[in-house]
Short mmCIF file of C-alpha atoms in Angstrom, two decimals:
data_model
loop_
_atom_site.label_atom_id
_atom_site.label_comp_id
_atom_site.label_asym_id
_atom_site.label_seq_id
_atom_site.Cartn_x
_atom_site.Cartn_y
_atom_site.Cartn_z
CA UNK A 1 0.72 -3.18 55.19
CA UNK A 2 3.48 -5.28 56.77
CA UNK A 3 7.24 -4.77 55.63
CA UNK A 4 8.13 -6.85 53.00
CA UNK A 5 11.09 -9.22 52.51
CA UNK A 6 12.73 -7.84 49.01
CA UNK A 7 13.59 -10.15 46.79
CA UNK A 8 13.89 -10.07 42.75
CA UNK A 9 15.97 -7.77 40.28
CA UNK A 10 14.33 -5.01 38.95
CA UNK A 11 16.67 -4.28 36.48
CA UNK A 12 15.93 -5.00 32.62
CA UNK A 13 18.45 -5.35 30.09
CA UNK A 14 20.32 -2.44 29.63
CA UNK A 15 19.74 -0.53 26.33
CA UNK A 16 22.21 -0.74 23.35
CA UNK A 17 23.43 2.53 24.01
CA UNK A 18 23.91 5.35 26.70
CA UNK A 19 22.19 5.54 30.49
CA UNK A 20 19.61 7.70 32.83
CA UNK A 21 18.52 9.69 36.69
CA UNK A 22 17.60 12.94 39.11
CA UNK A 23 16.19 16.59 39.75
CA UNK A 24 15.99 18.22 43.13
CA UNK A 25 18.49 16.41 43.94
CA UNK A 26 19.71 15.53 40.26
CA UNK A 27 21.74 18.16 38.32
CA UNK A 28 23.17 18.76 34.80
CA UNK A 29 26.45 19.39 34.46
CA UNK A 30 25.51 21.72 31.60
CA UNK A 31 22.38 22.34 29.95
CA UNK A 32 22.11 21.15 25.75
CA UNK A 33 22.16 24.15 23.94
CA UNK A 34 18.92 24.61 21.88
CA UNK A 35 15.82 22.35 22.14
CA UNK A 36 14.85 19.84 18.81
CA UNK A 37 13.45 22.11 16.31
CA UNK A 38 11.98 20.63 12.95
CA UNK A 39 12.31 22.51 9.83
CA UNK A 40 9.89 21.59 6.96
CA UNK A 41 11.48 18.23 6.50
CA UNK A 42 14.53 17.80 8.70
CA UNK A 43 15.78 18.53 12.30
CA UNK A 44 17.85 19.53 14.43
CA UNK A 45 19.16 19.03 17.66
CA UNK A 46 22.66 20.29 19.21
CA UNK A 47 23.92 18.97 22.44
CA UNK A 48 25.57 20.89 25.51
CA UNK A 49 28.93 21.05 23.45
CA UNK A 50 27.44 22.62 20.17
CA UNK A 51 27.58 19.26 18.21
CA UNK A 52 24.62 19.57 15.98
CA UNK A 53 23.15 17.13 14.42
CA UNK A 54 20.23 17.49 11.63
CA UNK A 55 18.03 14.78 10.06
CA UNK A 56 15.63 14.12 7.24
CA UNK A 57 12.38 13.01 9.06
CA UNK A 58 9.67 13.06 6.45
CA UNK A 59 9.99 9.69 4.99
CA UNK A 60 9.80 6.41 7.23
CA UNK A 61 8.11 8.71 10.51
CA UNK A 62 4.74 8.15 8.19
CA UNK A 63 4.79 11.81 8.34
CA UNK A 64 4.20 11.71 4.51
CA UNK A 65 6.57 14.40 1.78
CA UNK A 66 5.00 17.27 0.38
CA UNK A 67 6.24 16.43 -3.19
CA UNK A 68 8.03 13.19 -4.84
CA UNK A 69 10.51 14.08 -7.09
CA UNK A 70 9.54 13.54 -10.48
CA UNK A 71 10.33 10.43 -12.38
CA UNK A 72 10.55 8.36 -8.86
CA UNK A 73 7.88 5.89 -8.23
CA UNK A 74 5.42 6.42 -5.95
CA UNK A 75 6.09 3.47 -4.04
CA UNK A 76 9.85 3.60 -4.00
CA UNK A 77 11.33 3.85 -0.20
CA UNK A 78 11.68 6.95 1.84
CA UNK A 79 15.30 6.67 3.29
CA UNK A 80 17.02 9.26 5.44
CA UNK A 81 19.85 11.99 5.37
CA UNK A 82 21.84 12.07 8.64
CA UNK A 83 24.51 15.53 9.01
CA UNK A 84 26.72 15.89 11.63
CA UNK A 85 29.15 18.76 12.68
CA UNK A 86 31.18 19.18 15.94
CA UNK A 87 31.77 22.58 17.04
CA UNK A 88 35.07 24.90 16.03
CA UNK A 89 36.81 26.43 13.33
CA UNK A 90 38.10 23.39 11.51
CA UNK A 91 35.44 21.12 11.87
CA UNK A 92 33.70 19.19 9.11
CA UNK A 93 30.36 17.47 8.69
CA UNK A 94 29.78 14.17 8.57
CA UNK A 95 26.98 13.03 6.46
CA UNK A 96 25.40 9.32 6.24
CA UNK A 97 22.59 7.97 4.19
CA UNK A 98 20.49 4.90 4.87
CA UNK A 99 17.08 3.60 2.50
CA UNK A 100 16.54 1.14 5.25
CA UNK A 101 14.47 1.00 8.81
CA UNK A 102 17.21 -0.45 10.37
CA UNK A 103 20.75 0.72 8.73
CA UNK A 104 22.43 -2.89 10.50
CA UNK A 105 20.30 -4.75 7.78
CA UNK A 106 22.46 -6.62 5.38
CA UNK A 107 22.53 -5.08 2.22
CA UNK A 108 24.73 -3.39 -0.90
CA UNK A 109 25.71 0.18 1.31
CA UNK A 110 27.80 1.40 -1.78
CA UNK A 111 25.83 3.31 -4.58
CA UNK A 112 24.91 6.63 -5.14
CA UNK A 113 23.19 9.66 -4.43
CA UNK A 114 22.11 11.98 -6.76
CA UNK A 115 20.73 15.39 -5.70
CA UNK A 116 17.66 16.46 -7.84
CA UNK A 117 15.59 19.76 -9.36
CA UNK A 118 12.25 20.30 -9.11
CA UNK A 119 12.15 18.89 -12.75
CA UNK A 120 13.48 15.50 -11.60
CA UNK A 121 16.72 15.42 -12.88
CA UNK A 122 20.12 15.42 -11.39
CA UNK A 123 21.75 19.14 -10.66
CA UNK A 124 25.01 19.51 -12.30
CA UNK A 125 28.24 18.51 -10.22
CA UNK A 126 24.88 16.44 -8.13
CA UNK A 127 26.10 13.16 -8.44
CA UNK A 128 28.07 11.11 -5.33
CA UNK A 129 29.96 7.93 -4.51
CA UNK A 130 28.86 6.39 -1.42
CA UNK A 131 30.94 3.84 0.80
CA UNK A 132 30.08 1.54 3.18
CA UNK A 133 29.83 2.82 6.76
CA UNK A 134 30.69 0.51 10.52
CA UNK A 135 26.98 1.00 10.94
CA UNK A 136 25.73 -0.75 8.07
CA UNK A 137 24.52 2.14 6.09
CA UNK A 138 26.30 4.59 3.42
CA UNK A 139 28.76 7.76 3.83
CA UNK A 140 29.32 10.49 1.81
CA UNK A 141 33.35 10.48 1.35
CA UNK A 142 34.80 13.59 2.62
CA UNK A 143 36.38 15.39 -0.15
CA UNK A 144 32.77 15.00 -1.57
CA UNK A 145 31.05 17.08 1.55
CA UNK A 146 32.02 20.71 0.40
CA UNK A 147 30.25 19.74 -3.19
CA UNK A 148 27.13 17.97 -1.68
CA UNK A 149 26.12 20.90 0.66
CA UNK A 150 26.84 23.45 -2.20
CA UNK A 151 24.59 21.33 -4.60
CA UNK A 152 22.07 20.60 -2.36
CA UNK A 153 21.23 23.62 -1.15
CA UNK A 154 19.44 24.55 -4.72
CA UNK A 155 17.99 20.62 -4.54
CA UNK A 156 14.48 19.26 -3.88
CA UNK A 157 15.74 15.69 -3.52
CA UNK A 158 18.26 13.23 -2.75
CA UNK A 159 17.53 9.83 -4.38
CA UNK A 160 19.79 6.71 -4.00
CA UNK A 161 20.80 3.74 -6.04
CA UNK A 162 22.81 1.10 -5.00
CA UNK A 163 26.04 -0.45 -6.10
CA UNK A 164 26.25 1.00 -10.20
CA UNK A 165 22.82 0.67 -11.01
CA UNK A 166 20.66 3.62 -11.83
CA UNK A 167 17.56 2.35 -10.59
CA UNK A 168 15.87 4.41 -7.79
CA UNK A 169 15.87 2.52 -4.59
CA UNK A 170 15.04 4.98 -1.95
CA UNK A 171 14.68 9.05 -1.65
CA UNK A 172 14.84 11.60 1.15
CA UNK A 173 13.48 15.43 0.60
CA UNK A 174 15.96 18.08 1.10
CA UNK A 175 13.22 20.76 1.95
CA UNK A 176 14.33 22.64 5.08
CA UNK A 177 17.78 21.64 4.47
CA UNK A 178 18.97 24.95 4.17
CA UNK A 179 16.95 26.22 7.24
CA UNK A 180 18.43 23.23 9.04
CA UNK A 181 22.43 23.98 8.47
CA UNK A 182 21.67 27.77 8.97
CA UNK A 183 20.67 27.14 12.65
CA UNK A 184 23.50 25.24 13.16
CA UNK A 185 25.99 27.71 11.58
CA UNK A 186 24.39 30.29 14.00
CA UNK A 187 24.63 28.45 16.91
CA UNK A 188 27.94 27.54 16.02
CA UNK A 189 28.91 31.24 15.86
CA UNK A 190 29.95 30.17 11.60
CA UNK A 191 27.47 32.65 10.28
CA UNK A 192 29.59 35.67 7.89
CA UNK A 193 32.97 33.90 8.33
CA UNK A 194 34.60 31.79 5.88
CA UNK A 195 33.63 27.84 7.57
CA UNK A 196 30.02 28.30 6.85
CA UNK A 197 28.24 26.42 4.16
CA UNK A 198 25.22 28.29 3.85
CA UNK A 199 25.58 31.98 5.39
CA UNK A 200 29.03 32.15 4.39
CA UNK A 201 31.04 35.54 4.69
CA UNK A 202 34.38 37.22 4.68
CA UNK A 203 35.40 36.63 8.11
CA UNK A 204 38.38 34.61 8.93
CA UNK A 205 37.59 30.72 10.30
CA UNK A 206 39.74 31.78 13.37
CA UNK A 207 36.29 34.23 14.52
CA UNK A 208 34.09 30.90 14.68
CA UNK A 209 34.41 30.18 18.51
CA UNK A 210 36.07 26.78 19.86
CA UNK A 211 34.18 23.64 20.60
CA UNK A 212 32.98 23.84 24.59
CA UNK A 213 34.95 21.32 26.56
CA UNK A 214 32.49 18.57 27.83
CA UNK A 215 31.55 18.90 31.80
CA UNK A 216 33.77 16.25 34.16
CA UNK A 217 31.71 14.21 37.14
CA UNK A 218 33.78 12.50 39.43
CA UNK A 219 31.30 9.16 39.11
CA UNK A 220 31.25 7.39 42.69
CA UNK A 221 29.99 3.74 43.27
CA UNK A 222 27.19 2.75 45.61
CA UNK A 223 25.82 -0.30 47.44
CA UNK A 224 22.68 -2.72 46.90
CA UNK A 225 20.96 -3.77 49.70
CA UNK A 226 20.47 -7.31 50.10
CA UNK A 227 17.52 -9.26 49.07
CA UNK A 228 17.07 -10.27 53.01
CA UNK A 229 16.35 -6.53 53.77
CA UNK A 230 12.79 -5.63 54.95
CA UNK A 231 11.00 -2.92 52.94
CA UNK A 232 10.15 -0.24 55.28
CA UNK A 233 6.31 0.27 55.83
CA UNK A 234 6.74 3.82 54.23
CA UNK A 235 8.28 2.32 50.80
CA UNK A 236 5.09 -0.28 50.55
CA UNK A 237 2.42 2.06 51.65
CA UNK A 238 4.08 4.46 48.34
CA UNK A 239 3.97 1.80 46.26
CA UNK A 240 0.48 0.96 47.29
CA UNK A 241 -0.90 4.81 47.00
CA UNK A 242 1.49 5.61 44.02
CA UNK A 243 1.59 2.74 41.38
CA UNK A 244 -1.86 2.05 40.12
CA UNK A 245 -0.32 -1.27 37.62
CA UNK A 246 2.58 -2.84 40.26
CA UNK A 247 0.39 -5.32 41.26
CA UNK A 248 0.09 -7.01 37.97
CA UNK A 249 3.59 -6.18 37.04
CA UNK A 250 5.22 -7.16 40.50
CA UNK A 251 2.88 -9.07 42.76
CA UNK A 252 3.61 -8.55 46.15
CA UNK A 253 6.35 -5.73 45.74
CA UNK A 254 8.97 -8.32 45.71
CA UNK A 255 10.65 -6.17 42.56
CA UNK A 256 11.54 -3.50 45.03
CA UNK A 257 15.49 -2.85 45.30
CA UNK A 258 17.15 -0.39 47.85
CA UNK A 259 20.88 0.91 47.67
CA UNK A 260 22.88 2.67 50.44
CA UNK A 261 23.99 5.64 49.29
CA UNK A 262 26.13 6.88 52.50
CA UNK A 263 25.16 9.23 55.09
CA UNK A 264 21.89 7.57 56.02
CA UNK A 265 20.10 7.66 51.97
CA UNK A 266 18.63 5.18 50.78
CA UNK A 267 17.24 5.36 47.18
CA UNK A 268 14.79 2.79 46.80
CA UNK A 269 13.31 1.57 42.95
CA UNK A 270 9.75 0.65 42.61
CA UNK A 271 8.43 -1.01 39.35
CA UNK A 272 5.17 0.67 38.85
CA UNK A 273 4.18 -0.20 35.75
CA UNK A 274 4.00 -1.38 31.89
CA UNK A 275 3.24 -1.15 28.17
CA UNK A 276 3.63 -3.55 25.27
CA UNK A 277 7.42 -2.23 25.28
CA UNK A 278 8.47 0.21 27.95
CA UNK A 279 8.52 -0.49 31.75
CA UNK A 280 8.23 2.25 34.52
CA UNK A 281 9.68 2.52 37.76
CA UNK A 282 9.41 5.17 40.62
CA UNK A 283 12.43 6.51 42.44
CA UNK A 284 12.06 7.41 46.06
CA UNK A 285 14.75 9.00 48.50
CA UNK A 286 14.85 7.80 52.31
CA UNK A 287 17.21 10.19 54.45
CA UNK A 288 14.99 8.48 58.08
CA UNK A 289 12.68 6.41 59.16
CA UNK A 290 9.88 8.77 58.71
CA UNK A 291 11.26 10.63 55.37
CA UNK A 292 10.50 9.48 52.15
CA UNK A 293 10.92 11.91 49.36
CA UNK A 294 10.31 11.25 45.20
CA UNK A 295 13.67 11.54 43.51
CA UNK A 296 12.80 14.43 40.62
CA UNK A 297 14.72 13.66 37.51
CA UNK A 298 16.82 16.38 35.99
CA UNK A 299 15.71 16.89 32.09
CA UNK A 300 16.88 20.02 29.58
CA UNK A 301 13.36 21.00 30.02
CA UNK A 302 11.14 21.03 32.39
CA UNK A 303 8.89 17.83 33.01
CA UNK A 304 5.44 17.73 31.62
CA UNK A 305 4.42 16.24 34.40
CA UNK A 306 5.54 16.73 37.78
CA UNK A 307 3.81 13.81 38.95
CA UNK A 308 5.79 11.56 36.98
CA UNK A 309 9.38 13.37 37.18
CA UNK A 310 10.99 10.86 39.45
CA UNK A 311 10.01 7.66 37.08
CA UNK A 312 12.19 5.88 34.84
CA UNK A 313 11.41 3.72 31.78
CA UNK A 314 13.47 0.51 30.93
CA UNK A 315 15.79 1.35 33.86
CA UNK A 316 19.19 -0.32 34.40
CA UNK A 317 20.85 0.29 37.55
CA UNK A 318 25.03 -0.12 38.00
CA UNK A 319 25.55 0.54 41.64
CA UNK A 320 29.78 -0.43 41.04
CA UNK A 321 29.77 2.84 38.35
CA UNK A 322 27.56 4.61 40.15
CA UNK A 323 25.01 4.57 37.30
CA UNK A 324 21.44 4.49 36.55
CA UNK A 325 20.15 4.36 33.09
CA UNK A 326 16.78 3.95 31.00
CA UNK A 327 16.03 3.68 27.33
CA UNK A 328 12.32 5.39 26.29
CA UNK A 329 10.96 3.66 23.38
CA UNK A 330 8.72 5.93 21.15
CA UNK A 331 7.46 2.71 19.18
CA UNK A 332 8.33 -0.79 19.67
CA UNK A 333 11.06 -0.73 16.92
CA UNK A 334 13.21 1.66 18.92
CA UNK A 335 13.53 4.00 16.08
CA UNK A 336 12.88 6.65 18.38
CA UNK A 337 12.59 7.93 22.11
CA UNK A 338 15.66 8.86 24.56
CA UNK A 339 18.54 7.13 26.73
CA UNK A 340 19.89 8.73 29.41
CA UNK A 341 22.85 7.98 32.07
CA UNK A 342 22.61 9.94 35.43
CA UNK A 343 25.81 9.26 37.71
CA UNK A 344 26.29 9.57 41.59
CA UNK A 345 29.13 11.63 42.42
CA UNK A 346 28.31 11.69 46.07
CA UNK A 347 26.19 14.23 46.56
CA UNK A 348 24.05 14.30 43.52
CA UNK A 349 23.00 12.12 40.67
CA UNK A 350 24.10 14.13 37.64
CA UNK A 351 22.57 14.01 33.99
CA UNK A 352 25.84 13.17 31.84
CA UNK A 353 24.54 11.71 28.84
CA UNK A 354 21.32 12.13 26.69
CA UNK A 355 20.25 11.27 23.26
CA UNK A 356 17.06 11.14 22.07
CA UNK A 357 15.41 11.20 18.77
CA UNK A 358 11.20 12.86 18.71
CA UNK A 359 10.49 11.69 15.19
CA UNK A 360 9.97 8.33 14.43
CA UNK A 361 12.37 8.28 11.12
CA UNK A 362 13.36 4.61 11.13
CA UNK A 363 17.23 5.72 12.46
CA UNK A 364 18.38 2.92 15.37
CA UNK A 365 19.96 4.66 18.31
CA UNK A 366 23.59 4.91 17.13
CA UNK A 367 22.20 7.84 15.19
CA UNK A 368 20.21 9.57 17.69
CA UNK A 369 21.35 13.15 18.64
CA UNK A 370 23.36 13.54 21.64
CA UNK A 371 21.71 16.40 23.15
CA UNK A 372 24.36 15.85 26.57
CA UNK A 373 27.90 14.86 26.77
CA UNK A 374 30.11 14.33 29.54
CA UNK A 375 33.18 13.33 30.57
CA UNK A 376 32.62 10.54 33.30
CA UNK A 377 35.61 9.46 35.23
CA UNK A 378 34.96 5.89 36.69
CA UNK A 379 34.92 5.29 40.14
CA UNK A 380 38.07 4.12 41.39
CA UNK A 381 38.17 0.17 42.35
CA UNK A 382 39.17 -0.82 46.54
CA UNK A 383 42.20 -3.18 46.58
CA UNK A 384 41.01 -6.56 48.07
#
């Protein structure tokens, strides 16, 4: 095949939230600290500085509940329970409730929760003002956290009702809450001292270890080639042998970008493929004219596929921040999936942010878990 002249953007829109990149090559600054793990009814994920998060996913995932409470209708809404807590001795969670698919819906976010029995009605001391959050959903005021864990932790339910009525709107099943904040307290190194919730002990809330401080990457900008450059014969032939759908998505491989990134690489994007909502791209690095290596995406785990570790979905590439980013979509919603940011720092394109969400709970990606943080200082702009 003949080089190519390269032409249009490949970039989509970038997601709503974080960015995405490399393995081999492509490092983590640090490693998240536990993989997702479900418990009965909620989750929990905890990121690379020990902020946990854990979520009620039996409700809008279609996953079904093993029992309504009693007295709620069987065709009242299936909302979800969203807890938060950061790492250290004085930390406190944050807890958020939403009956909706999409918490930014407009609707009356202050109500009530009340925590139920297995008989349907509300526990003593179970019964909670909510206020309106930024997000569009409900939170749990603060001075009410301490009683809501302590409550819930002998509750089957949480139902909700908005504004002063008492009619059930929506419902979320506490079953595996326990399990859930008990991980989390372990992790946290809170298990047998005082600033536990569940496991609680005698020890003093100066034994539960400091939040880690988040990794630093020096982020440094890169170059795009220009749309007169000629795709190498190497690049085109790959494409050819390597992405079975780019013909239909990008006739004549004029979607191909290149960008210089110093001392002879060249990391060239290749839009392979897509779905009804996702869009893949291969990542390939050129160090000569002869070389041309897959770029091998860094991930807390290892790739289920090797074949496809050096592909990106929904990618968005920022060559002034040094940044390359995708947003996975589990469903065409976006209620669940990942969004990642890998950043150049000269030598390697580092994982520095990652949240992702498994179950398909009807929570929009403000709520996602952050399963990697990092500090990311920006490149520093030339003087014209």
């Amino acid at each position: 095949m003949a080089d190519m002249p390269l032409h249009m953007n490949l970039s989509v829109a970038k997601p709503l939230l974080l960015p995405l990149a490399l393995a081999g090559l492509f490092i983590t600054p640090a490693q998240a600290q536990s993989v997702p793990k479900d418990y009965r009814d909620w989750s929990v994920s905890c990121s690379n500085i020990k902020t946990c998060t854990a979520i009620s996913i039996s409700g809008l995932n279609e996953m079904g509940i093993g029992t309504r409470p009693r007295g709620v209708a069987v065709d009242t809404e299936m909302g979800w329970l969203w807890v938060e807590l950061e790492a250290g001795p004085s930390a406190k969670p944050k807890i958020i409730y939403s009956g909706l698919y999409d918490a930014s819906q407009t609707s009356n976010k202050e109500g009530s929760l009340r925590i139920v029995g297995r008989d349907g009605r509300p526990l003593a001391n179970g019964v909670f003002v909510l206020t309106a959050h930024e997000s569009g959903a409900s939170q749990l005021r603060g001075a009410d956290v301490d009683r809501f864990i302590a409550v819930a932790k002998s509750g089957q339910a949480i139902v909700y009702s908005s504004g002063t009525s008492r009619t059930v709107q929506s419902f979320a099943s506490l079953s595996g809450f326990v399990a859930a904040l008990r991980a989390i307290e372990a992790l946290q190194g809170r298990t047998g001292t005082v600033a536990a919730w569940v496991d609680v002990g005698k020890l003093a809330r100066e034994r539960v270890p400091p939040a880690p401080a988040a990794p630093r990457v020096n982020a440094l900008g890169f170059t795009k080639l220009s749309s007169r450059t000629t795709v190498p014969k190497l690049v085109s032939d790959r494409r050819k042998a390597e992405c079975d759908d780019s013909d239909r998505l990008d006739p004549g491989g004029q979607g191909i970008e290149g960008f210089n990134l110093g001392k002879g690489r060249t990391l060239w994007a290749i839009p392979c493929g897509a779905g009804a909502y996702n869009m893949w791209s291969k990542f390939y690095l050129q160090t000569n004219s002869t070389k041309l290596e897959p770029y091998r995406f860094s991930t807390p785990e290892p790739a289920a596929d090797e074949e496809d570790a050096n592909s990106l979905v929904n990618v968005s590439i920022e060559p002034e921040t040094g940044q390359i980013s995708a947003f996975s979509k589990g469903r065409g919603i976006g209620d669940c999936g990942s969004a990642q940011t890998y950043t150049w720092d000269g030598t390697n394109f580092v994982l520095t942010s990652l949240i992702e969400m498994n179950a398909c709970s009807g929570l929009m990606p403000d709520f996602w878990p952050v399963r990697i943080k990092t500090e990311v200082v920006a490149p520093i702009k030339s003087k014209r």
